Amino acid sequence: MKSSIDENTRQDQLLFQKLNVLADSAFQDMGVLPARESLFSILHWLASYHNLFTEPCFRCHRRLQFDSPYYKFLPPMVRTWVRNKVDYMEPDREMPQAYTTAGMAYHMLCFVGATKVAAKINQ
């Protein structure tokens, strides 16, 4: 019984370790935006993790995917964010498409695959 608890604790630590790496990258990317947009993007991105263990991946529609022998199975940990300055702070305007697609959940492998497909389409 104790080894099962230890294994679960280790899996939780690995999950949040990987999430920390994603957060570091996201915060660096969002930090180049003007302060107001940066803060709004960071808060929206953080809030998108409220359903980390229940939201299926946008691409494969699964809740868990094998990541690697080290991390094993992980939920969709990648969340999208607005990568350029979008004027979504004006109260009279509707939110643009870029904002409404922010916060979508992906597994890392699905996200990499989706961005490769999008790059080919945009060429």
PDB file of C-alpha atoms in Angstrom:
ATOM      1  CA  MET A   1       0.000   0.000   0.000  1.00  0.00           C
ATOM      2  CA  LYS A   2       2.781   2.439   0.905  1.00  0.00           C
ATOM      3  CA  SER A   3       4.603   1.890  -2.405  1.00  0.00           C
ATOM      4  CA  SER A   4       1.384   2.745  -4.269  1.00  0.00           C
ATOM      5  CA  ILE A   5       1.104   6.025  -2.354  1.00  0.00           C
ATOM      6  CA  ASP A   6       4.779   6.769  -2.985  1.00  0.00           C
ATOM      7  CA  GLU A   7       4.305   6.097  -6.720  1.00  0.00           C
ATOM      8  CA  ASN A   8       1.257   8.407  -6.849  1.00  0.00           C
ATOM      9  CA  THR A   9       3.188  11.143  -5.056  1.00  0.00           C
ATOM     10  CA  ARG A  10       6.058  10.742  -7.512  1.00  0.00           C
ATOM     11  CA  GLN A  11       3.675  10.948 -10.486  1.00  0.00           C
ATOM     12  CA  ASP A  12       2.143  14.142  -9.058  1.00  0.00           C
ATOM     13  CA  GLN A  13       5.609  15.638  -8.602  1.00  0.00           C
ATOM     14  CA  LEU A  14       6.552  14.774 -12.192  1.00  0.00           C
ATOM     15  CA  LEU A  15       3.334  16.255 -13.535  1.00  0.00           C
ATOM     16  CA  PHE A  16       3.850  19.558 -11.751  1.00  0.00           C
ATOM     17  CA  GLN A  17       7.545  19.573 -12.650  1.00  0.00           C
ATOM     18  CA  LYS A  18       6.571  19.392 -16.334  1.00  0.00           C
ATOM     19  CA  LEU A  19       3.891  22.029 -15.785  1.00  0.00           C
ATOM     20  CA  ASN A  20       6.543  24.301 -14.268  1.00  0.00           C
ATOM     21  CA  VAL A  21       8.638  24.009 -17.440  1.00  0.00           C
ATOM     22  CA  LEU A  22       5.603  24.914 -19.566  1.00  0.00           C
ATOM     23  CA  ALA A  23       4.792  27.863 -17.291  1.00  0.00           C
ATOM     24  CA  ASP A  24       8.333  29.210 -17.544  1.00  0.00           C
ATOM     25  CA  SER A  25       8.142  29.157 -21.329  1.00  0.00           C
ATOM     26  CA  ALA A  26       4.664  30.681 -21.382  1.00  0.00           C
ATOM     27  CA  PHE A  27       5.559  33.507 -18.988  1.00  0.00           C
ATOM     28  CA  GLN A  28       8.645  34.386 -21.020  1.00  0.00           C
ATOM     29  CA  ASP A  29       6.542  34.506 -24.175  1.00  0.00           C
ATOM     30  CA  MET A  30       3.768  36.557 -22.569  1.00  0.00           C
ATOM     31  CA  GLY A  31       6.252  38.904 -20.902  1.00  0.00           C
ATOM     32  CA  VAL A  32       7.059  40.621 -24.203  1.00  0.00           C
ATOM     33  CA  LEU A  33       3.512  41.957 -24.502  1.00  0.00           C
ATOM     34  CA  PRO A  34       2.598  45.353 -23.042  1.00  0.00           C
ATOM     35  CA  ALA A  35       1.966  45.119 -19.292  1.00  0.00           C
ATOM     36  CA  ARG A  36      -1.828  45.130 -19.426  1.00  0.00           C
ATOM     37  CA  GLU A  37      -2.057  42.478 -22.139  1.00  0.00           C
ATOM     38  CA  SER A  38       0.689  40.438 -20.470  1.00  0.00           C
ATOM     39  CA  LEU A  39      -1.129  40.373 -17.125  1.00  0.00           C
ATOM     40  CA  PHE A  40      -4.444  39.523 -18.770  1.00  0.00           C
ATOM     41  CA  SER A  41      -2.845  36.712 -20.814  1.00  0.00           C
ATOM     42  CA  ILE A  42      -1.083  35.243 -17.774  1.00  0.00           C
ATOM     43  CA  LEU A  43      -4.236  35.302 -15.647  1.00  0.00           C
ATOM     44  CA  HIS A  44      -6.327  33.766 -18.435  1.00  0.00           C
ATOM     45  CA  TRP A  45      -3.658  31.101 -19.037  1.00  0.00           C
ATOM     46  CA  LEU A  46      -3.501  30.212 -15.324  1.00  0.00           C
ATOM     47  CA  ALA A  47      -7.295  30.046 -15.096  1.00  0.00           C
ATOM     48  CA  SER A  48      -7.371  27.642 -18.061  1.00  0.00           C
ATOM     49  CA  TYR A  49      -5.811  24.979 -15.818  1.00  0.00           C
ATOM     50  CA  HIS A  50      -8.900  24.729 -13.593  1.00  0.00           C
ATOM     51  CA  ASN A  51      -9.877  21.595 -15.528  1.00  0.00           C
ATOM     52  CA  LEU A  52      -6.409  20.050 -15.926  1.00  0.00           C
ATOM     53  CA  PHE A  53      -7.579  16.532 -15.087  1.00  0.00           C
ATOM     54  CA  THR A  54     -10.996  16.638 -16.769  1.00  0.00           C
ATOM     55  CA  GLU A  55     -10.577  18.524 -20.075  1.00  0.00           C
ATOM     56  CA  PRO A  56      -9.797  16.235 -23.027  1.00  0.00           C
ATOM     57  CA  CYS A  57      -7.175  17.167 -25.596  1.00  0.00           C
ATOM     58  CA  PHE A  58      -8.527  19.407 -28.349  1.00  0.00           C
ATOM     59  CA  ARG A  59      -6.799  17.331 -31.032  1.00  0.00           C
ATOM     60  CA  CYS A  60      -7.065  13.655 -29.955  1.00  0.00           C
ATOM     61  CA  HIS A  61     -10.010  14.017 -27.499  1.00  0.00           C
ATOM     62  CA  ARG A  62      -8.290  11.845 -24.862  1.00  0.00           C
ATOM     63  CA  ARG A  63      -7.715  12.730 -21.236  1.00  0.00           C
ATOM     64  CA  LEU A  64      -4.396  10.893 -20.892  1.00  0.00           C
ATOM     65  CA  GLN A  65      -1.570  10.229 -23.317  1.00  0.00           C
ATOM     66  CA  PHE A  66       1.734   8.423 -22.921  1.00  0.00           C
ATOM     67  CA  ASP A  67       4.374  11.157 -22.822  1.00  0.00           C
ATOM     68  CA  SER A  68       7.629   9.298 -22.155  1.00  0.00           C
ATOM     69  CA  PRO A  69       9.015   6.471 -20.013  1.00  0.00           C
ATOM     70  CA  TYR A  70       9.993   9.082 -17.399  1.00  0.00           C
ATOM     71  CA  TYR A  71       6.690  10.990 -17.193  1.00  0.00           C
ATOM     72  CA  LYS A  72       4.424   8.113 -18.284  1.00  0.00           C
ATOM     73  CA  PHE A  73       0.788   9.162 -18.847  1.00  0.00           C
ATOM     74  CA  LEU A  74      -0.095  12.847 -18.599  1.00  0.00           C
ATOM     75  CA  PRO A  75      -3.253  14.916 -19.066  1.00  0.00           C
ATOM     76  CA  PRO A  76      -3.348  17.646 -21.735  1.00  0.00           C
ATOM     77  CA  MET A  77      -0.940  20.088 -20.084  1.00  0.00           C
ATOM     78  CA  VAL A  78      -0.339  22.561 -22.900  1.00  0.00           C
ATOM     79  CA  ARG A  79      -2.738  25.498 -22.920  1.00  0.00           C
ATOM     80  CA  THR A  80      -2.770  27.972 -25.782  1.00  0.00           C
ATOM     81  CA  TRP A  81      -2.424  31.718 -25.306  1.00  0.00           C
ATOM     82  CA  VAL A  82      -2.559  34.840 -27.419  1.00  0.00           C
ATOM     83  CA  ARG A  83       0.915  35.301 -28.882  1.00  0.00           C
ATOM     84  CA  ASN A  84       0.615  38.827 -30.186  1.00  0.00           C
ATOM     85  CA  LYS A  85      -0.890  42.124 -29.115  1.00  0.00           C
ATOM     86  CA  VAL A  86      -4.641  41.963 -29.511  1.00  0.00           C
ATOM     87  CA  ASP A  87      -6.851  44.806 -28.375  1.00  0.00           C
ATOM     88  CA  TYR A  88      -9.324  42.720 -26.382  1.00  0.00           C
ATOM     89  CA  MET A  89      -9.449  45.101 -23.437  1.00  0.00           C
ATOM     90  CA  GLU A  90     -11.955  47.544 -24.942  1.00  0.00           C
ATOM     91  CA  PRO A  91     -15.289  46.951 -23.192  1.00  0.00           C
ATOM     92  CA  ASP A  92     -17.448  47.814 -26.249  1.00  0.00           C
ATOM     93  CA  ARG A  93     -15.848  45.292 -28.591  1.00  0.00           C
ATOM     94  CA  GLU A  94     -16.382  41.576 -28.954  1.00  0.00           C
ATOM     95  CA  MET A  95     -13.438  39.358 -28.143  1.00  0.00           C
ATOM     96  CA  PRO A  96     -11.426  38.512 -31.249  1.00  0.00           C
ATOM     97  CA  GLN A  97     -10.928  34.932 -32.431  1.00  0.00           C
ATOM     98  CA  ALA A  98      -7.387  34.823 -31.005  1.00  0.00           C
ATOM     99  CA  TYR A  99      -8.707  35.363 -27.481  1.00  0.00           C
ATOM    100  CA  THR A 100     -11.554  32.862 -27.756  1.00  0.00           C
ATOM    101  CA  THR A 101      -9.121  30.124 -28.858  1.00  0.00           C
ATOM    102  CA  ALA A 102      -6.773  30.814 -25.935  1.00  0.00           C
ATOM    103  CA  GLY A 103      -6.792  28.209 -23.187  1.00  0.00           C
ATOM    104  CA  MET A 104      -7.390  25.190 -25.420  1.00  0.00           C
ATOM    105  CA  ALA A 105      -5.964  21.974 -23.925  1.00  0.00           C
ATOM    106  CA  TYR A 106      -3.444  19.832 -25.799  1.00  0.00           C
ATOM    107  CA  HIS A 107      -1.084  16.984 -25.019  1.00  0.00           C
ATOM    108  CA  MET A 108       2.470  18.007 -25.889  1.00  0.00           C
ATOM    109  CA  LEU A 109       2.680  15.593 -28.835  1.00  0.00           C
ATOM    110  CA  CYS A 110      -0.721  16.685 -30.150  1.00  0.00           C
ATOM    111  CA  PHE A 111       0.232  20.362 -29.855  1.00  0.00           C
ATOM    112  CA  VAL A 112       3.483  19.845 -31.757  1.00  0.00           C
ATOM    113  CA  GLY A 113       1.583  17.939 -34.445  1.00  0.00           C
ATOM    114  CA  ALA A 114      -1.115  20.613 -34.685  1.00  0.00           C
ATOM    115  CA  THR A 115       1.418  23.427 -35.016  1.00  0.00           C
ATOM    116  CA  LYS A 116       3.265  21.544 -37.785  1.00  0.00           C
ATOM    117  CA  VAL A 117      -0.002  21.103 -39.689  1.00  0.00           C
ATOM    118  CA  ALA A 118      -0.879  24.781 -39.186  1.00  0.00           C
ATOM    119  CA  ALA A 119       2.568  25.842 -40.442  1.00  0.00           C
ATOM    120  CA  LYS A 120       2.086  23.796 -43.630  1.00  0.00           C
ATOM    121  CA  ILE A 121      -1.356  25.290 -44.197  1.00  0.00           C
ATOM    122  CA  ASN A 122      -0.069  28.859 -43.746  1.00  0.00           C
ATOM    123  CA  GLN A 123       2.778  28.420 -46.252  1.00  0.00           C
TER     124      GLN A 123
END
